[in-house]
mmCIF file of C-alpha atoms and ligand atoms in Angstrom:
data_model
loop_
_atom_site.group_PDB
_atom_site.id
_atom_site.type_symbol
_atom_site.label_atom_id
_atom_site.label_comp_id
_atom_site.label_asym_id
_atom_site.label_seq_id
_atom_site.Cartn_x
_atom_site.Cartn_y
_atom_site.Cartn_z
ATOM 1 C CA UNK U 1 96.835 56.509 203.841
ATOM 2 C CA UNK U 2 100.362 56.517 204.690
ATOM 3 C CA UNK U 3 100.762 53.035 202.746
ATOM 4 C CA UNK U 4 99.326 54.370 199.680
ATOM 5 C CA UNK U 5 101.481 57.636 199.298
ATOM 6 C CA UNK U 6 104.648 55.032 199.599
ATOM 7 C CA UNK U 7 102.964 52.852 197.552
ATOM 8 C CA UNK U 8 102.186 55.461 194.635
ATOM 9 C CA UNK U 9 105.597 56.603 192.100
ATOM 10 C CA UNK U 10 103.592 59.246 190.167
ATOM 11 C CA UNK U 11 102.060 62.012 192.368
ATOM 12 C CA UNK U 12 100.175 64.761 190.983
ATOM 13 C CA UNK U 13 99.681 68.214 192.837
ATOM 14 C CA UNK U 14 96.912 69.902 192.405
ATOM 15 C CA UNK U 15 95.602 73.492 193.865
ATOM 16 C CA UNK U 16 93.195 76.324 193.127
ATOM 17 C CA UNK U 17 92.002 79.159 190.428
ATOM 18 C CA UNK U 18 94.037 82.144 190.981
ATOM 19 C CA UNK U 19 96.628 80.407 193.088
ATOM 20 C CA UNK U 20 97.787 82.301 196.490
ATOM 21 C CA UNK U 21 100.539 81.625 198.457
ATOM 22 C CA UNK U 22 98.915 79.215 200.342
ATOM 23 C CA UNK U 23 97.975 77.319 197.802
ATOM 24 C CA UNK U 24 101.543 77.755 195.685
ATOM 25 C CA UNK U 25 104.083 77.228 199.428
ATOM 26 C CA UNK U 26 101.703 73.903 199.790
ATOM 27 C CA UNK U 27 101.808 71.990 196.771
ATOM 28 C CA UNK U 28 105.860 73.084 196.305
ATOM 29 C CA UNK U 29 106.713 72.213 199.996
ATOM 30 C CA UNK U 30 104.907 68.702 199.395
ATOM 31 C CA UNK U 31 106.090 67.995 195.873
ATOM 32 C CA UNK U 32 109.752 68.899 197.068
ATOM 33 C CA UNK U 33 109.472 66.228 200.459
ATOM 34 C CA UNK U 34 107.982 64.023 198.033
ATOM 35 C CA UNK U 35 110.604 64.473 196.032
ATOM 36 C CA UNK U 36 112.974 63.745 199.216
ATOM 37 C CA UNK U 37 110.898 60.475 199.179
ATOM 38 C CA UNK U 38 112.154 59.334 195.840
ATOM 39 C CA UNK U 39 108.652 60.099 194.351
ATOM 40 C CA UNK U 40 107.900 61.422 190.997
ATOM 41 C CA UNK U 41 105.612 64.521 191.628
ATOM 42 C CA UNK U 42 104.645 67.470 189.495
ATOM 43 C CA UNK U 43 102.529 70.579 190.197
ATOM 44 C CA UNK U 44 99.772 71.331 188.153
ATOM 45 C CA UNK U 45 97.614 74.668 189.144
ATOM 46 C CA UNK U 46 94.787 75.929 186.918
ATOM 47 C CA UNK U 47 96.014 79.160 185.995
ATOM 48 C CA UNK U 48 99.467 81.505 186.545
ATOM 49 C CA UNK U 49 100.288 82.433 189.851
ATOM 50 C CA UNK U 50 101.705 86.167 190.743
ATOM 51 C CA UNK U 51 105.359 86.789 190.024
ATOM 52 C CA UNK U 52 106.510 87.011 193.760
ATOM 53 C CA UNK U 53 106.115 83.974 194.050
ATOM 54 C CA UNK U 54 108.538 82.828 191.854
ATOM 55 C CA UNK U 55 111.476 82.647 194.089
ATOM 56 C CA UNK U 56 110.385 79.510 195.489
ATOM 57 C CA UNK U 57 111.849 75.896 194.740
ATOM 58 C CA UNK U 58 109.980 74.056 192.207
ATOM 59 C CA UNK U 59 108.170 77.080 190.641
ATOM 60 C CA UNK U 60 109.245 76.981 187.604
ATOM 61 C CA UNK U 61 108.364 73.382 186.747
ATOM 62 C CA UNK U 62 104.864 73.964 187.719
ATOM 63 C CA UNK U 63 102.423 73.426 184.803
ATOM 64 C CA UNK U 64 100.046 75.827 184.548
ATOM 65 C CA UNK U 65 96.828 74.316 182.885
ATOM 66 C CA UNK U 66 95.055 76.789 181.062
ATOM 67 C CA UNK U 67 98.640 77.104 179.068
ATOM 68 C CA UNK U 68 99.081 73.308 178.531
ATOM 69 C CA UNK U 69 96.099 71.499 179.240
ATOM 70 C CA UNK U 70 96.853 68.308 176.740
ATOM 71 C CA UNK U 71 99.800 67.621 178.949
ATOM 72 C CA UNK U 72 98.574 68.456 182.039
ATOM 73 C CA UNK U 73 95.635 65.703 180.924
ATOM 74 C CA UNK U 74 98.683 63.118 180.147
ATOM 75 C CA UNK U 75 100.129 63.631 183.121
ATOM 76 C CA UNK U 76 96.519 63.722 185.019
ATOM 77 C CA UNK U 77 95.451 60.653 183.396
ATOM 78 C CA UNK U 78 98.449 58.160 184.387
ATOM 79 C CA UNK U 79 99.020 59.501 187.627
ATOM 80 C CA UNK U 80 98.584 56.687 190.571
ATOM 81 C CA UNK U 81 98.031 59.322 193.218
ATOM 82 C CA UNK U 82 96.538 63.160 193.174
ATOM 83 C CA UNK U 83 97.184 65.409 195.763
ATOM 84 C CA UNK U 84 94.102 67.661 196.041
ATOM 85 C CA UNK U 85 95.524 70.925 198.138
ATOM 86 C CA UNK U 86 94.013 73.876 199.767
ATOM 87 C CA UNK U 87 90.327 73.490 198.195
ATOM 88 C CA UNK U 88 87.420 71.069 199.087
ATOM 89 C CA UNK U 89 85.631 70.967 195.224
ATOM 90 C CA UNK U 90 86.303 70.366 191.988
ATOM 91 C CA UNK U 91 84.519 73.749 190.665
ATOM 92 C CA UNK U 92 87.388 75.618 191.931
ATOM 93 C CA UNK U 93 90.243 74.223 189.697
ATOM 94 C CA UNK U 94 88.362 74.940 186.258
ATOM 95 C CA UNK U 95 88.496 72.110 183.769
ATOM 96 C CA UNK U 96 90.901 70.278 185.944
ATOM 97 C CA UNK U 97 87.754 69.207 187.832
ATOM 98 C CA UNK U 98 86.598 66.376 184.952
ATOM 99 C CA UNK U 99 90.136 64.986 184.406
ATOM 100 C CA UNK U 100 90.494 64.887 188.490
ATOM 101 C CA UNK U 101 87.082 63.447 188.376
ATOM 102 C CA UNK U 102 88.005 61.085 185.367
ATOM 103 C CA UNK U 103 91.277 59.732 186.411
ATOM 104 C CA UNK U 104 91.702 56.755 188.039
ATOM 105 C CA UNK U 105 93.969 57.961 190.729
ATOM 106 C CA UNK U 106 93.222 58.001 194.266
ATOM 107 C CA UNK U 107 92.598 61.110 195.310
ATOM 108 C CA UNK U 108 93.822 62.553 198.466
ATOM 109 C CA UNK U 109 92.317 66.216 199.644
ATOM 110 C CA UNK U 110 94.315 68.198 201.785
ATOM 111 C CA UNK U 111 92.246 71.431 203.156
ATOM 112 C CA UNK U 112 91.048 73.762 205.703
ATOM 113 C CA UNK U 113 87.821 75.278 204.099
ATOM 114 C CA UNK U 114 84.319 74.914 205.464
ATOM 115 C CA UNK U 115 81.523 72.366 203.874
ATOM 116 C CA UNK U 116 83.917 69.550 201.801
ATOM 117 C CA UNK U 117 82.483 67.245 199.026
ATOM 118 C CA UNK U 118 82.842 64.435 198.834
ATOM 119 C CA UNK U 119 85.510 63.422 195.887
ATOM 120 C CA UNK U 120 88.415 62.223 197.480
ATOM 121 C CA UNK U 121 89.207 59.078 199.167
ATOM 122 C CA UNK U 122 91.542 59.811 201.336
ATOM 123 C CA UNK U 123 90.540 63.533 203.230
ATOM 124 C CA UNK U 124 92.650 65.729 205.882
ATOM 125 C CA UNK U 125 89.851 68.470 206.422
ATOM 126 C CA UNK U 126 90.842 71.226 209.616
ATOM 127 C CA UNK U 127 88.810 73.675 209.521
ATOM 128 C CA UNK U 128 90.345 75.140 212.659
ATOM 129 C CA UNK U 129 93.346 75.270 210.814
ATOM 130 C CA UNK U 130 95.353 78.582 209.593
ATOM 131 C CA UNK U 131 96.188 76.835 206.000
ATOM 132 C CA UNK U 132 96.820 74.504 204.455
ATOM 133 C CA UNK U 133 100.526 74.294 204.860
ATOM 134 C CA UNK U 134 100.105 73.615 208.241
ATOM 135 C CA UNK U 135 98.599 70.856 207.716
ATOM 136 C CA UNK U 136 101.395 69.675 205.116
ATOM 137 C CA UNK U 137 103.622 70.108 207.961
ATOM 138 C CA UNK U 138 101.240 68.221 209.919
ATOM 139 C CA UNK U 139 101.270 65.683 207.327
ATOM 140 C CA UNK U 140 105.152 65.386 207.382
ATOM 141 C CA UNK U 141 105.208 64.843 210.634
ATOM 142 C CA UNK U 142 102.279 62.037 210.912
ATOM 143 C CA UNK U 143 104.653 60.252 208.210
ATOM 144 C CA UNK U 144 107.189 60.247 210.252
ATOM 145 C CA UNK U 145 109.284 62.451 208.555
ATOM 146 C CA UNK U 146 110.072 65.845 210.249
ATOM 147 C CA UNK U 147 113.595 65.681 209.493
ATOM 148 C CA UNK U 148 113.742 65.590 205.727
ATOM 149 C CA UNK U 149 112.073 69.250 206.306
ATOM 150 C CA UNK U 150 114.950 71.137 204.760
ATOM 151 C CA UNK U 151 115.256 74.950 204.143
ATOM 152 C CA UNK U 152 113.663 75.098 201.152
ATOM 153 C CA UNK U 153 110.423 72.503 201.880
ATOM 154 C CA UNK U 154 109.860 75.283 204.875
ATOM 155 C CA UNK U 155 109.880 78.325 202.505
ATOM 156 C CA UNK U 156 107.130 76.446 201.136
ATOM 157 C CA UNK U 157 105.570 75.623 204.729
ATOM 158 C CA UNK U 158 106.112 79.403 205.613
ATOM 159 C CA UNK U 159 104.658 81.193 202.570
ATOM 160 C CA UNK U 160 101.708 79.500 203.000
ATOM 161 C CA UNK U 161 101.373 80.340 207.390
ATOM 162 C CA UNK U 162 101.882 83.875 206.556
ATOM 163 C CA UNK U 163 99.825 84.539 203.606
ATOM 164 C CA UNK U 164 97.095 83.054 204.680
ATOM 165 C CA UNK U 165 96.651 84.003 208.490
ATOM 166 C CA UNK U 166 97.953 87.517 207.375
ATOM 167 C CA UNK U 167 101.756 87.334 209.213
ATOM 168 C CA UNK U 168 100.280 85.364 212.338
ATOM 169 C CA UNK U 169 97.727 87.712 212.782
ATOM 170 C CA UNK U 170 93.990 86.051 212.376
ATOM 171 C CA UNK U 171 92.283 84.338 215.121
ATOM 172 C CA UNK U 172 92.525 80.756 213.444
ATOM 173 C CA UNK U 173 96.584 80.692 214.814
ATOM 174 C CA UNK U 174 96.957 78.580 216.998
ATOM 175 C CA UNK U 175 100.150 77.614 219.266
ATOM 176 C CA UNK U 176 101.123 75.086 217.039
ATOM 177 C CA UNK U 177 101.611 77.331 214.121
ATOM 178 C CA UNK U 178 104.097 79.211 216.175
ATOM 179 C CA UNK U 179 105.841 75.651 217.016
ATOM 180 C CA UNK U 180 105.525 75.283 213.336
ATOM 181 C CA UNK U 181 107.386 78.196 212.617
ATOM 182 C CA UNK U 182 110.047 77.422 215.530
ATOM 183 C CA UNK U 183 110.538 74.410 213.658
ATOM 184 C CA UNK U 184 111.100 75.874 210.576
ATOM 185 C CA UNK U 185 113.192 78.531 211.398
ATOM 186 C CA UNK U 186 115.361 76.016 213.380
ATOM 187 C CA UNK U 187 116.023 74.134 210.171
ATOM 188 C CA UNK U 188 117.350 77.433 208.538
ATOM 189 C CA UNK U 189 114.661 79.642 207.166
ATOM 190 C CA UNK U 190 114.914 83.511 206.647
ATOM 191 C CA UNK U 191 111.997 84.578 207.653
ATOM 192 C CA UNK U 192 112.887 87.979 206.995
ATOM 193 C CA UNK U 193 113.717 87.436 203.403
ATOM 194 C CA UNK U 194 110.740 85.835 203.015
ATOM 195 C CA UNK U 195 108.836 88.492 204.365
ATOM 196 C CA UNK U 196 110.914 90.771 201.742
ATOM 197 C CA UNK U 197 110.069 88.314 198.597
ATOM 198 C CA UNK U 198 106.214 88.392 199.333
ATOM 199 C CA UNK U 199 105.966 91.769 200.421
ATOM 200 C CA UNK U 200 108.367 94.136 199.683
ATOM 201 C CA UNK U 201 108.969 94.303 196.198
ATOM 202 C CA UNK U 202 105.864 96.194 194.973
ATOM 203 C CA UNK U 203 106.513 98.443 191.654
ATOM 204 C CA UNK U 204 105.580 101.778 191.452
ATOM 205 C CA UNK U 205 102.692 101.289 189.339
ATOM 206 C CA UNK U 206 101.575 98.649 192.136
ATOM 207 C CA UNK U 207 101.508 101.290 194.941
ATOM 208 C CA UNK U 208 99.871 103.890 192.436
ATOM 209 C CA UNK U 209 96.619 101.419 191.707
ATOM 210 C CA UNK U 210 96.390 101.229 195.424
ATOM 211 C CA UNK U 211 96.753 104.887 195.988
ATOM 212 C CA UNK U 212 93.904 105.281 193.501
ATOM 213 C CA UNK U 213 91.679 102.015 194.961
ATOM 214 C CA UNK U 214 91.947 103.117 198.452
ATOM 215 C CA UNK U 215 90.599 107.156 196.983
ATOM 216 C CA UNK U 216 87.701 104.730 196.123
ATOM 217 C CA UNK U 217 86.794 103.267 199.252
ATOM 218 C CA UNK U 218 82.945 103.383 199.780
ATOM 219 C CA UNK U 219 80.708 102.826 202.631
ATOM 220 C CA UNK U 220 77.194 101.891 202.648
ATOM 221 C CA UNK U 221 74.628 103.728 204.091
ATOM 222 C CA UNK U 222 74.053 102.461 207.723
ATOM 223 C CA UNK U 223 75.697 99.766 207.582
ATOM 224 C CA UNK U 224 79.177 98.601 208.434
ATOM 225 C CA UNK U 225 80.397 97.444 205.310
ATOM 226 C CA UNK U 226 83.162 99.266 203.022
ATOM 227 C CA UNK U 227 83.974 97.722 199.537
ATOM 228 C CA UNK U 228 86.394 99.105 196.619
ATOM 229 C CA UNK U 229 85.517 98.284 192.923
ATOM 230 C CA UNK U 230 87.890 98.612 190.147
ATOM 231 C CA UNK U 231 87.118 98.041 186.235
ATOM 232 C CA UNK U 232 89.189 96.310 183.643
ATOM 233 C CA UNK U 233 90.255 100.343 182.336
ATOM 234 C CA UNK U 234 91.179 100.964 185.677
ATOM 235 C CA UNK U 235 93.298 97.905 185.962
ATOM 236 C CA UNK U 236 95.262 98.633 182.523
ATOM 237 C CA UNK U 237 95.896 102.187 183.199
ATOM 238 C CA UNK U 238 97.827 101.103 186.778
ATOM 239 C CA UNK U 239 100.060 97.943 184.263
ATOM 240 C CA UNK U 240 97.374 95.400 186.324
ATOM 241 C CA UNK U 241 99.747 92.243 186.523
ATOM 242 C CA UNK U 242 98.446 89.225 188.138
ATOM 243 C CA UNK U 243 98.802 89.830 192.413
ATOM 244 C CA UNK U 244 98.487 93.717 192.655
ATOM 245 C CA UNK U 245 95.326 93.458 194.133
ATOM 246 C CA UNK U 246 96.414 90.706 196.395
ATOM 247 C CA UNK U 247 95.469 92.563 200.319
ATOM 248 C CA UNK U 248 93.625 95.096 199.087
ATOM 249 C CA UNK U 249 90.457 94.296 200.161
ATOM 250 C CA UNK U 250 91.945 94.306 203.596
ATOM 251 C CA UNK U 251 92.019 98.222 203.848
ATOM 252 C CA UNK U 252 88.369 98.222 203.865
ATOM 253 C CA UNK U 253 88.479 96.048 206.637
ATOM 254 C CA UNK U 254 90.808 98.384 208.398
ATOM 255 C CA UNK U 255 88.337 101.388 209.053
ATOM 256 C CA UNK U 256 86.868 101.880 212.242
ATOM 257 C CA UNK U 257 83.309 100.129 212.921
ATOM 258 C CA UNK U 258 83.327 97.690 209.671
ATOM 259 C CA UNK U 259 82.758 94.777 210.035
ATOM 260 C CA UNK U 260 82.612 93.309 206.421
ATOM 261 C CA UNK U 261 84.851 94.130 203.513
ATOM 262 C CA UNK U 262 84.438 93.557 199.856
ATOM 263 C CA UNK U 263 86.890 94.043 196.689
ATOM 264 C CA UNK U 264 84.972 93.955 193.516
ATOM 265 C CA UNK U 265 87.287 93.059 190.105
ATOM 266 C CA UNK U 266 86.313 92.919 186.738
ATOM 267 C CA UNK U 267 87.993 90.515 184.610
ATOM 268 C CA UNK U 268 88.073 89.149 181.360
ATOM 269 C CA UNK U 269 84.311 87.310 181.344
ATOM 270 C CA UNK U 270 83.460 87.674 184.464
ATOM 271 C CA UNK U 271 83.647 89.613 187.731
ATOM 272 C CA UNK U 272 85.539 88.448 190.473
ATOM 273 C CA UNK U 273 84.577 89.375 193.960
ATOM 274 C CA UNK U 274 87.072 88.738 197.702
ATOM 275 C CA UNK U 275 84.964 89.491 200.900
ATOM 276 C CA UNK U 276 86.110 89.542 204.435
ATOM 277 C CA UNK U 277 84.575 90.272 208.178
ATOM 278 C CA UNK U 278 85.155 90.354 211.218
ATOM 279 C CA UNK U 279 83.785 87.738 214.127
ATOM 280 C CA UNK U 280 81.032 85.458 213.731
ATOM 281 C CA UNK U 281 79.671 87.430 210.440
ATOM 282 C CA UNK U 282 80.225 84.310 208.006
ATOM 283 C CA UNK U 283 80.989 86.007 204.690
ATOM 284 C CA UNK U 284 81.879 82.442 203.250
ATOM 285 C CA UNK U 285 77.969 81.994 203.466
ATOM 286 C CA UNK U 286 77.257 85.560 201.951
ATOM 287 C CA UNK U 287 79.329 84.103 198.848
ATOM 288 C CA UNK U 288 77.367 80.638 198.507
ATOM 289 C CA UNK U 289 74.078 82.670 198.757
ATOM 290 C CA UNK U 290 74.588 85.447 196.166
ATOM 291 C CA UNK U 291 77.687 85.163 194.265
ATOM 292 C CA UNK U 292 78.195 81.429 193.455
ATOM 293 C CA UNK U 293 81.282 81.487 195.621
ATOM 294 C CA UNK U 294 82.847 79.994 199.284
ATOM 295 C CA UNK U 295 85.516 79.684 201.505
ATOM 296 C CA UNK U 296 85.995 80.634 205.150
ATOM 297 C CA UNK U 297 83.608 82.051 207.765
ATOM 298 C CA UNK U 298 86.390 85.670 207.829
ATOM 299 C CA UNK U 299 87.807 85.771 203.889
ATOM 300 C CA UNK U 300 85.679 83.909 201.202
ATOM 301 C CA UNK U 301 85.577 84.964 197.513
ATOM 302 C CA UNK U 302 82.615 84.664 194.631
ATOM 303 C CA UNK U 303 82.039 85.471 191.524
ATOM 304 C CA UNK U 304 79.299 87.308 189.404
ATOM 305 C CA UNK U 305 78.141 86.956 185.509
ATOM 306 C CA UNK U 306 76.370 89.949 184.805
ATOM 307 C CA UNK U 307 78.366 93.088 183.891
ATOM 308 C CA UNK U 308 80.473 94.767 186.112
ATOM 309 C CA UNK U 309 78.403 97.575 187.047
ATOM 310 C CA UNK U 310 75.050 95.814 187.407
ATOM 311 C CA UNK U 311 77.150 93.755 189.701
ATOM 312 C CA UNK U 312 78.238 96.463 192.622
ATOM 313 C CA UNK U 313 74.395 97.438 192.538
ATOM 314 C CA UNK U 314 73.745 93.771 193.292
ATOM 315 C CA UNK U 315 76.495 93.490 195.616
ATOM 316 C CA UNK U 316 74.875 96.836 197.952
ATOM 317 C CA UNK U 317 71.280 95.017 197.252
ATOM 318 C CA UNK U 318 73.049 91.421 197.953
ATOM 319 C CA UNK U 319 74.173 93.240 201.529
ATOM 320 C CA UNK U 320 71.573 94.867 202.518
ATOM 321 C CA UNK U 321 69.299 91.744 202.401
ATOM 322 C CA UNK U 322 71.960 89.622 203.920
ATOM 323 C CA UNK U 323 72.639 91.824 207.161
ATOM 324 C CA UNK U 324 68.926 92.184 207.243
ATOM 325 C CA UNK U 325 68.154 88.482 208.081
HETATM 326 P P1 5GP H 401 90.489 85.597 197.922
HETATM 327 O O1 5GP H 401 89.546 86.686 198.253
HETATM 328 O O2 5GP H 401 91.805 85.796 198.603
HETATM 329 O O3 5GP H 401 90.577 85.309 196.458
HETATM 330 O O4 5GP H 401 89.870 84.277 198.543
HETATM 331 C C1 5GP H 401 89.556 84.187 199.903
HETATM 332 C C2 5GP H 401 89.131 82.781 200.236
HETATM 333 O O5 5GP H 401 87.931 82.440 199.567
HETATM 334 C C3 5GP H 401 90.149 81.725 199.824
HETATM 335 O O6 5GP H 401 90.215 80.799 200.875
HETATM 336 C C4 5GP H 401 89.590 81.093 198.600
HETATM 337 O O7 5GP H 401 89.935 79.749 198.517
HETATM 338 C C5 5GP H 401 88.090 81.297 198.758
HETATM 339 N N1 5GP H 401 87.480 81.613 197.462
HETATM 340 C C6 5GP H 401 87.807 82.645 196.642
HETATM 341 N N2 5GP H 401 87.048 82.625 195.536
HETATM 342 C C7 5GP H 401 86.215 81.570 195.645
HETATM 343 C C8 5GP H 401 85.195 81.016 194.804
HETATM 344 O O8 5GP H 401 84.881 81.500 193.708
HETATM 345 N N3 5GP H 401 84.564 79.892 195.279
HETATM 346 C C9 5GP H 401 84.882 79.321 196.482
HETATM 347 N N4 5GP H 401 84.203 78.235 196.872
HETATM 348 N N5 5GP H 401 85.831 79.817 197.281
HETATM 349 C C10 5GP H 401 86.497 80.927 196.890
HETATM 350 MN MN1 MN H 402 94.439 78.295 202.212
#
């Protein structure tokens, strides 16, 4: 593995649909060590990422697919290696998935959700692990190469820990993502700023669509579940821009005695759907089973075809049957 990535000169990045932080700090913290490597390496995500993100080194060369997909099959097509990060199958990067699938690349997955196929040939799968940046740093460091982490390949590092394990806070931390973040702060990270770039620079219109989402909170009937659904008019009268409903579906989580959280969007052709829970409830399977969807055992996401109002009556039904079994 290590042979290959020095062996390869043109490196591909490649993450997720509706790219997080996690999936964003990743693929920028690896293309810019690659970089330090004297690699050619570009970014290519399926679709735009939110706008507070764009602080971070490297974002504005990404190439965002759905906007240029000829080039990003050019560049797809005579890459010699492709960097697979933060998801485990080709259905979640769109139409990315053939040319990955095409291409004569080796592929190399780097990931931390449950259940991976079986695409890549070279795979770093944790499970265990908070995100997928951790394991970049992980990565680094199994190269040999902790000390070409500079500032800005640990804002990448960083964004990723904390969006993802919600500021240090879910039970998949683990002491070595605090060493992580020792390390990264001793090479010169702000983690305050950081904080300030993800978080703290919400518009008013932001904190008025959450006002009116959390006025919508409902519960179902004996059981502990809470869920918020907002429609596409909703959405445009709060200025939706891509992001704003980034942690909302958290809120739910936050009440007293629930144990599973849901936050119902619809989009353009489809509705898009985040779940969450608490313990040993695996939502991740909830979204395989009824919504066409995956991810982790605590925060998984799916998606639903049929409109968006048939779809919160099958999302109660899809509930009760589920905590019934
Ligand atoms: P979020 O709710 O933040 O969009 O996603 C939560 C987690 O579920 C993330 O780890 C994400 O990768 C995963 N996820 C979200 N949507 C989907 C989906 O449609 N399919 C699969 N397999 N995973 C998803
Ligand atoms: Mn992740």
């Amino acid at each position: 593995m290590k042979q290959k990535v020095l062996n390869s000169s043109k490196i591909v990045i490649i993450s997720h649909k509706n790219p997080d932080g996690d999936a964003i700090g990743s693929s920028l913290a690896l293309k810019n060590y690659l970089i330090k490597k004297g690699k050619d390496a570009t970014v290519i995500l399926p679709d735009s990422f939110p706008n507070f993100y764009d602080w971070l080194q490297g974002s504005e060369n990404i190439l965002i697919a759905d906007k240029n997909i000829d080039k990003a099959k050019d560049i797809i097509e005579t890459a010699d290696l492709i960097f697979c990060l933060d998801f485990n199958d080709l259905s979640r990067v769109g139409d990315l998935g053939e040319l990955i699938a095409q291409s004569k690349a080796s592929k190399f997955m780097i990931d931390h959700h449950q259940n991976p196929s079986d695409f890549a040939d070279f795979i770093i799968s944790r499970t265990e692990a908070c995100s997928t940046a951790q394991l970049i740093f992980e990565f680094i460091e199994t190269m040999g190469d902790l000390s070409l982490i500079n500032k800005e390949i640990a804002e990448g590092i960083y964004t990723g820990l904390i969006t993802d394990s919600g500021s240090f806070k879910y039970s998949n931390v683990e002491s070595k993502t605090h060493l992580i973040a020792a390390h990264l702060l001793d090479v010169g990270l702000n983690h305050t700023r950081i904080h300030d770039l993800i978080f703290d620079q919400n518009n008013l219109s932001r904190l008025h669509l959450l006002g009116h989402a959390l006025s919508k909170i409902q519960l179902i009937d004996e059981l502990p579940v809470a869920f918020i659904a907002l429609s596409r008019n909703e959405l445009r009268k709060f200025n939706f821009s891509k992001g704003d409903t980034e942690g909302l579906v958290n809120y739910c989580l936050s009440i007293k005695g629930i144990e599973m959280a849901a936050f119902i969007k619809e989009d353009v052709d489809l509705v898009k759907m985040s779940f969450r829970s608490k313990g040993s409830l695996r939502v991740n399977d909830f979204a395989s089973t009824f919504f066409s969807g995956g991810g982790h055992i605590n925060a998984a996401g799916g998606r639903s075809e049929v409109s968006f109002d048939e779809t919160v009556i099958l999302f109660k039904k899809s509930v009760n049957t589920f905590l019934s079994e």
